[in-house]
């Protein structure tokens, strides 16, 4: 093995960092000249391949400095939506990790118990309730500028991976005696680990709160990783080719920032009211026509009126109409006749109404 410092053992790109675990070097020289029309190989080896491991690569620390922004909220609002009273800072639509707090999610019971003994394992990514069992959220180490960092072994353990465990995705298995045999460990093959960072500024039953985040590591099953890096002694003529295997940590940022929207509120409220009306109708239909006690429910739901009970609807309607006709005619006669003349005039009219009623 070789002892490397952090600068030599890392391969940094825009959205990922690779911590080297195993490597090999080969000295090469340029064999393809400008006059050659056909060149099968550009470089030829001038030394045998030298293979080695990076000593204690799992103890390297990974520093995480990240920030998020919500373009939609930034365009809609120009005023600050919250205030961090602890650090006396404001946020509107963006946040930086150095200004707010976050934790590492772990599904490893042993790691949770180990961190609980140090007072660094919590039940949630916000709050102060500690927990000893998995899953838990682990408090990160901090630099002087409040930036998070973890050791590589802690991140791997949080993802449920041992760097010296067999990479089952490549068909390797460790023997019962503990010998590697055909097993290829993650230290040998390397791997790709996704580090999901989720931001939010909302808490249940509390509404808008200060932004916070958590790290959720996830190993891509069956993955391996290696990268070739050339070091030129004399540009193009002499070089040393580094074949590096390692754990590649790719970062994915995600999250939710919230803002009240009147249109969305009205749409949601209208939909909820409509669903309540539909639910009432469905329940009534089930009670009236499906459930075993449907007859009793019908009796309880509908009240029978006194005047229509036990009578023919047509006869009742005819009687009502005759009564109205009789009342109108009686009123007209009363306005023109007096005394005996009024009584004499009413008798034939009442007889006619009786005949009409019988005919109908």
Coordinates of C-alpha atoms in Angstrom, one line a residue:
X1 CA 0.0 0.0 0.0
X2 CA 0.9 3.6 -0.4
X3 CA 0.3 6.6 1.9
X4 CA -1.5 9.3 0.0
X5 CA -2.6 12.7 1.2
X6 CA -6.0 14.1 0.4
X7 CA -4.9 16.1 -2.7
X8 CA -3.4 13.0 -4.4
X9 CA -6.2 10.6 -3.5
X10 CA -9.1 12.6 -4.8
X11 CA -10.5 13.0 -8.3
X12 CA -12.9 16.0 -8.4
X13 CA -15.5 16.8 -11.0
X14 CA -18.4 19.3 -11.2
X15 CA -21.0 17.1 -9.4
X16 CA -18.9 14.3 -7.9
X17 CA -15.7 13.4 -6.1
X18 CA -13.8 10.1 -6.1
X19 CA -11.8 8.8 -3.2
X20 CA -9.2 6.4 -4.5
X21 CA -9.0 3.0 -2.8
X22 CA -6.7 1.0 -5.2
X23 CA -4.5 2.1 -8.1
X24 CA -1.8 1.1 -10.5
X25 CA 0.9 3.1 -12.4
X26 CA 2.7 2.3 -15.6
X27 CA 5.5 4.3 -17.3
X28 CA 4.9 4.9 -21.0
X29 CA 6.6 6.5 -23.9
X30 CA 5.3 7.8 -27.2
X31 CA 5.7 5.3 -30.0
X32 CA 3.6 6.8 -32.7
X33 CA 5.5 9.4 -34.7
X34 CA 4.1 12.1 -36.9
X35 CA 5.4 10.4 -40.0
X36 CA 3.5 7.1 -39.3
X37 CA 0.4 6.7 -41.4
X38 CA -0.8 3.7 -39.3
X39 CA -0.2 3.6 -35.6
X40 CA -1.7 0.6 -33.7
X41 CA -0.7 2.1 -30.3
X42 CA 0.1 5.6 -29.4
X43 CA 2.1 4.7 -26.2
X44 CA 4.1 1.7 -25.3
X45 CA 4.9 0.5 -21.7
X46 CA 8.4 1.0 -20.6
X47 CA 7.9 -0.6 -17.1
X48 CA 5.7 -3.2 -15.6
X49 CA 2.4 -2.3 -13.9
X50 CA 2.8 -1.4 -10.3
X51 CA -0.3 -2.1 -8.2
X52 CA -1.0 -0.8 -4.8
X53 CA -3.8 0.1 -2.3
X54 CA -4.3 3.6 -0.8
X55 CA -3.7 3.2 3.0
X56 CA -6.8 3.9 5.1
X57 CA -8.7 5.4 2.3
X58 CA -11.9 4.9 4.3
X59 CA -10.7 7.5 6.8
X60 CA -10.6 10.3 4.4
X61 CA -13.2 13.0 5.1
X62 CA -15.6 14.4 2.6
X63 CA -16.5 18.0 2.9
X64 CA -19.9 19.0 1.6
X65 CA -20.7 22.6 0.7
X66 CA -23.9 23.1 -1.2
X67 CA -26.7 25.6 -1.8
X68 CA -30.2 25.5 -3.4
X69 CA -32.5 28.1 -5.0
X70 CA -36.1 28.1 -6.2
X71 CA -36.4 30.1 -9.4
X72 CA -40.2 30.1 -9.4
X73 CA -40.5 31.6 -5.9
X74 CA -37.7 34.1 -6.8
X75 CA -39.6 35.3 -9.8
X76 CA -42.9 35.6 -7.9
X77 CA -41.7 37.2 -4.7
X78 CA -39.0 39.7 -4.0
X79 CA -39.5 40.0 -0.2
X80 CA -38.1 37.7 2.5
X81 CA -40.3 34.9 3.7
X82 CA -38.5 33.9 6.8
X83 CA -35.9 35.0 9.3
X84 CA -33.2 33.0 11.1
X85 CA -33.2 34.4 14.5
X86 CA -30.3 32.3 15.6
X87 CA -27.8 33.5 13.0
X88 CA -29.6 36.8 12.2
X89 CA -29.9 36.0 8.5
X90 CA -32.8 36.0 6.1
X91 CA -33.8 33.8 3.2
X92 CA -36.2 34.4 0.4
X93 CA -35.9 31.7 -2.2
X94 CA -32.4 30.2 -1.7
X95 CA -30.3 28.7 1.1
X96 CA -26.7 27.7 1.8
X97 CA -25.7 24.7 3.9
X98 CA -23.3 26.8 6.0
X99 CA -26.2 29.0 7.2
X100 CA -28.6 26.1 8.1
X101 CA -28.3 22.7 9.6
X102 CA -28.6 19.2 8.2
X103 CA -28.0 15.5 9.2
X104 CA -27.1 12.2 7.6
X105 CA -29.8 9.5 7.3
X106 CA -28.6 6.1 8.3
X107 CA -30.3 2.7 8.1
X108 CA -27.4 0.9 9.8
X109 CA -28.3 -0.1 13.4
X110 CA -24.6 -0.5 14.5
X111 CA -23.8 3.0 13.2
X112 CA -26.8 4.5 15.0
X113 CA -25.8 2.8 18.3
X114 CA -22.2 4.0 17.9
X115 CA -23.3 7.6 17.2
X116 CA -25.8 7.5 20.0
X117 CA -23.1 6.9 22.4
X118 CA -21.5 10.1 21.2
X119 CA -24.8 12.0 21.4
X120 CA -25.0 12.4 17.6
X121 CA -27.9 10.2 16.6
X122 CA -31.3 11.8 16.4
X123 CA -34.8 10.6 15.5
X124 CA -35.4 13.3 12.9
X125 CA -33.3 15.6 10.7
X126 CA -34.6 18.5 12.8
X127 CA -35.3 18.4 16.5
X128 CA -33.3 17.2 19.6
X129 CA -34.8 13.8 20.4
X130 CA -32.0 11.2 20.3
X131 CA -32.4 7.6 19.3
X132 CA -30.3 4.5 19.5
X133 CA -32.0 2.3 16.9
X134 CA -32.1 2.5 13.1
X135 CA -33.2 4.5 11.2
X136 CA -31.5 7.6 12.6
X137 CA -30.1 10.9 11.6
X138 CA -26.4 11.6 12.4
X139 CA -25.1 15.0 13.2
X140 CA -22.2 16.0 10.9
X141 CA -18.8 17.3 11.9
X142 CA -18.4 21.1 11.2
X143 CA -15.5 23.2 10.1
X144 CA -14.8 26.7 11.4
X145 CA -17.1 28.1 8.7
X146 CA -19.9 25.7 9.6
X147 CA -19.5 23.4 6.6
X148 CA -20.4 19.7 7.0
X149 CA -18.0 16.8 6.6
X150 CA -18.1 13.1 7.2
X151 CA -15.5 10.3 6.9
X152 CA -15.9 8.0 3.9
X153 CA -16.5 5.0 6.2
X154 CA -19.4 6.8 7.9
X155 CA -21.1 7.6 4.6
X156 CA -20.7 4.0 3.4
X157 CA -22.0 2.6 6.7
X158 CA -25.0 4.9 6.5
X159 CA -25.7 3.4 3.1
X160 CA -25.3 -0.1 4.6
X161 CA -22.0 -0.9 2.8
X162 CA -18.7 -2.2 4.2
X163 CA -15.7 -1.1 2.0
X164 CA -14.2 -4.5 2.5
X165 CA -17.4 -6.3 1.8
X166 CA -18.0 -8.3 -1.4
X167 CA -19.4 -6.5 -4.4
X168 CA -22.2 -9.0 -5.0
X169 CA -23.1 -7.3 -8.2
X170 CA -19.9 -8.5 -9.8
X171 CA -20.5 -12.1 -8.8
X172 CA -18.1 -12.2 -5.9
X173 CA -18.7 -14.2 -2.7
X174 CA -16.6 -14.5 0.4
X175 CA -15.8 -18.0 1.7
X176 CA -17.0 -19.2 5.1
X177 CA -13.4 -19.1 6.5
X178 CA -13.3 -15.4 5.7
X179 CA -10.8 -15.7 2.7
X180 CA -11.6 -13.5 -0.2
X181 CA -11.4 -16.3 -2.8
X182 CA -13.2 -15.1 -5.9
X183 CA -14.7 -12.2 -3.9
X184 CA -14.0 -8.7 -5.2
X185 CA -14.4 -6.1 -2.5
X186 CA -15.5 -2.5 -3.0
X187 CA -12.0 -1.5 -2.1
X188 CA -10.8 -3.5 -5.2
X189 CA -13.6 -2.6 -7.7
X190 CA -14.7 0.8 -6.5
X191 CA -18.4 1.8 -6.7
X192 CA -20.7 4.7 -7.3
X193 CA -22.6 6.1 -4.4
X194 CA -25.5 8.6 -4.8
X195 CA -25.7 11.2 -2.1
X196 CA -29.1 12.7 -2.2
X197 CA -29.5 16.0 -0.4
X198 CA -33.1 17.0 0.3
X199 CA -34.0 20.5 1.4
X200 CA -37.3 21.7 2.9
X201 CA -38.8 24.7 4.8
X202 CA -42.0 23.0 5.9
X203 CA -43.0 21.0 8.9
X204 CA -46.2 19.1 9.7
X205 CA -48.6 21.0 12.0
X206 CA -46.2 23.9 12.1
X207 CA -46.2 25.3 8.6
X208 CA -43.2 27.3 7.3
X209 CA -40.0 26.9 9.3
X210 CA -36.3 27.6 8.9
X211 CA -34.9 25.6 5.9
X212 CA -33.1 22.3 6.8
X213 CA -31.8 19.3 4.9
X214 CA -30.7 15.8 5.2
X215 CA -28.3 13.5 3.3
X216 CA -29.6 10.2 2.1
X217 CA -26.7 8.0 0.7
X218 CA -27.6 5.1 -1.7
X219 CA -25.1 2.7 -3.3
X220 CA -25.8 1.7 -6.9
X221 CA -25.9 -2.1 -6.8
X222 CA -23.4 -3.9 -8.9
X223 CA -21.5 -0.7 -9.8
X224 CA -17.8 -0.2 -10.1
X225 CA -15.6 2.8 -10.9
X226 CA -12.2 3.5 -12.2
X227 CA -10.5 6.4 -14.0
X228 CA -7.3 6.9 -16.0
X229 CA -5.2 9.9 -15.2
X230 CA -2.0 10.7 -17.2
X231 CA 0.9 12.5 -15.6
X232 CA 3.4 13.8 -18.2
X233 CA 7.1 13.9 -17.4
X234 CA 7.8 15.4 -20.8
X235 CA 4.7 16.4 -22.6
X236 CA 3.6 13.7 -25.0
X237 CA 7.0 11.9 -25.1
X238 CA 7.0 10.5 -21.6
X239 CA 4.2 9.9 -19.1
X240 CA 3.0 7.9 -16.1
X241 CA -0.5 6.5 -16.5
X242 CA -2.5 6.2 -13.3
X243 CA -5.3 3.6 -13.3
X244 CA -7.4 4.6 -10.2
X245 CA -10.3 2.6 -8.6
X246 CA -12.3 4.2 -5.9
X247 CA -15.6 5.2 -4.4
X248 CA -17.3 7.9 -6.6
X249 CA -19.7 10.1 -4.7
X250 CA -22.2 11.7 -7.0
X251 CA -24.4 14.5 -5.4
X252 CA -28.1 15.0 -6.3
X253 CA -29.8 18.1 -4.9
X254 CA -33.6 18.1 -4.4
X255 CA -36.2 19.7 -2.1
X256 CA -39.2 21.9 -1.7
X257 CA -39.6 25.5 -0.8
X258 CA -43.2 26.6 -0.1
X259 CA -45.1 29.8 -0.7
X260 CA -48.9 30.5 -0.3
X261 CA -50.8 30.7 -3.6
X262 CA -54.4 32.0 -3.6
X263 CA -55.4 30.3 -6.8
X264 CA -54.0 26.9 -5.7
X265 CA -55.8 27.3 -2.4
X266 CA -59.2 28.0 -4.1
X267 CA -58.8 25.1 -6.5
X268 CA -58.0 22.7 -3.6
X269 CA -60.9 24.0 -1.5
X270 CA -63.4 23.7 -4.3
X271 CA -62.2 20.2 -5.1
X272 CA -62.5 19.2 -1.4
X273 CA -66.0 20.6 -1.2
X274 CA -67.0 18.7 -4.3
X275 CA -65.6 15.4 -3.0
X276 CA -67.5 15.9 0.3
X277 CA -70.8 16.2 -1.7
X278 CA -69.9 13.1 -3.8
X279 CA -69.1 11.2 -0.6
X280 CA -72.4 12.1 1.0
X281 CA -74.3 10.9 -2.1
X282 CA -72.4 7.6 -2.2
X283 CA -73.0 6.9 1.5
X284 CA -76.8 7.6 1.1
X285 CA -77.0 5.3 -1.9
X286 CA -75.3 2.5 0.0
X287 CA -77.5 2.9 3.1
X288 CA -80.7 3.1 1.0
X289 CA -80.1 0.3 -1.5
X290 CA -77.2 -1.9 -0.5
X291 CA -76.8 -2.4 3.3
X292 CA -78.9 -5.0 5.2
X293 CA -80.7 -2.3 7.2
X294 CA -81.7 -0.3 4.2
X295 CA -85.5 -0.4 5.0
X296 CA -84.9 1.0 8.5
X297 CA -82.7 3.7 7.0
X298 CA -85.4 4.7 4.5
X299 CA -87.9 5.1 7.3
X300 CA -85.5 7.2 9.3
X301 CA -84.4 9.3 6.3
X302 CA -87.8 10.1 4.7
X303 CA -90.9 11.5 6.7
X304 CA -94.3 10.6 5.3
X305 CA -96.8 13.5 5.2
X306 CA -100.1 13.2 7.0
X307 CA -102.5 14.3 4.2
X308 CA -101.2 11.8 1.6
X309 CA -100.9 8.8 3.7
X310 CA -103.4 6.1 2.7
X311 CA -105.2 8.2 0.0
X312 CA -105.2 8.2 -3.8
X313 CA -103.1 11.0 -5.2
X314 CA -105.5 11.6 -8.1
X315 CA -108.6 11.9 -5.9
X316 CA -106.8 14.3 -3.5
X317 CA -105.8 16.5 -6.4
X318 CA -109.4 16.6 -7.8
X319 CA -110.8 17.4 -4.4
X320 CA -108.4 20.3 -4.1
X321 CA -109.2 21.7 -7.5
X322 CA -113.0 21.5 -6.8
X323 CA -112.5 23.3 -3.5
X324 CA -110.7 26.1 -5.2
X325 CA -113.3 26.4 -8.0
X326 CA -116.1 26.5 -5.4
X327 CA -114.3 29.2 -3.3
X328 CA -113.8 31.4 -6.4
X329 CA -117.5 31.2 -7.5
X330 CA -118.8 31.7 -4.0
X331 CA -116.8 34.9 -3.7
X332 CA -118.0 36.3 -7.0
X333 CA -121.7 35.6 -6.1
X334 CA -121.3 37.2 -2.7
X335 CA -120.2 40.4 -4.3
X336 CA -123.4 40.7 -6.4
X337 CA -126.2 39.2 -4.3
X338 CA -127.6 40.0 -0.9
X339 CA -129.7 38.0 1.6
X340 CA -132.2 35.4 0.1
X341 CA -131.0 36.0 -3.4
X342 CA -127.5 34.9 -2.5
X343 CA -128.8 31.6 -0.9
X344 CA -131.0 30.8 -3.9
X345 CA -128.2 31.4 -6.3
X346 CA -125.7 29.2 -4.4
X347 CA -127.9 26.0 -4.3
X348 CA -127.8 25.3 -8.1
X349 CA -124.1 26.0 -8.2
X350 CA -123.3 23.6 -5.4
X351 CA -125.4 20.9 -7.2
X352 CA -123.5 21.5 -10.4
X353 CA -120.2 21.0 -8.5
X354 CA -121.4 17.8 -7.1
X355 CA -122.3 16.5 -10.5
X356 CA -119.0 17.5 -11.9
X357 CA -117.2 15.8 -9.1
X358 CA -119.1 12.6 -9.8
X359 CA -118.4 12.7 -13.4
X360 CA -114.7 13.2 -12.9

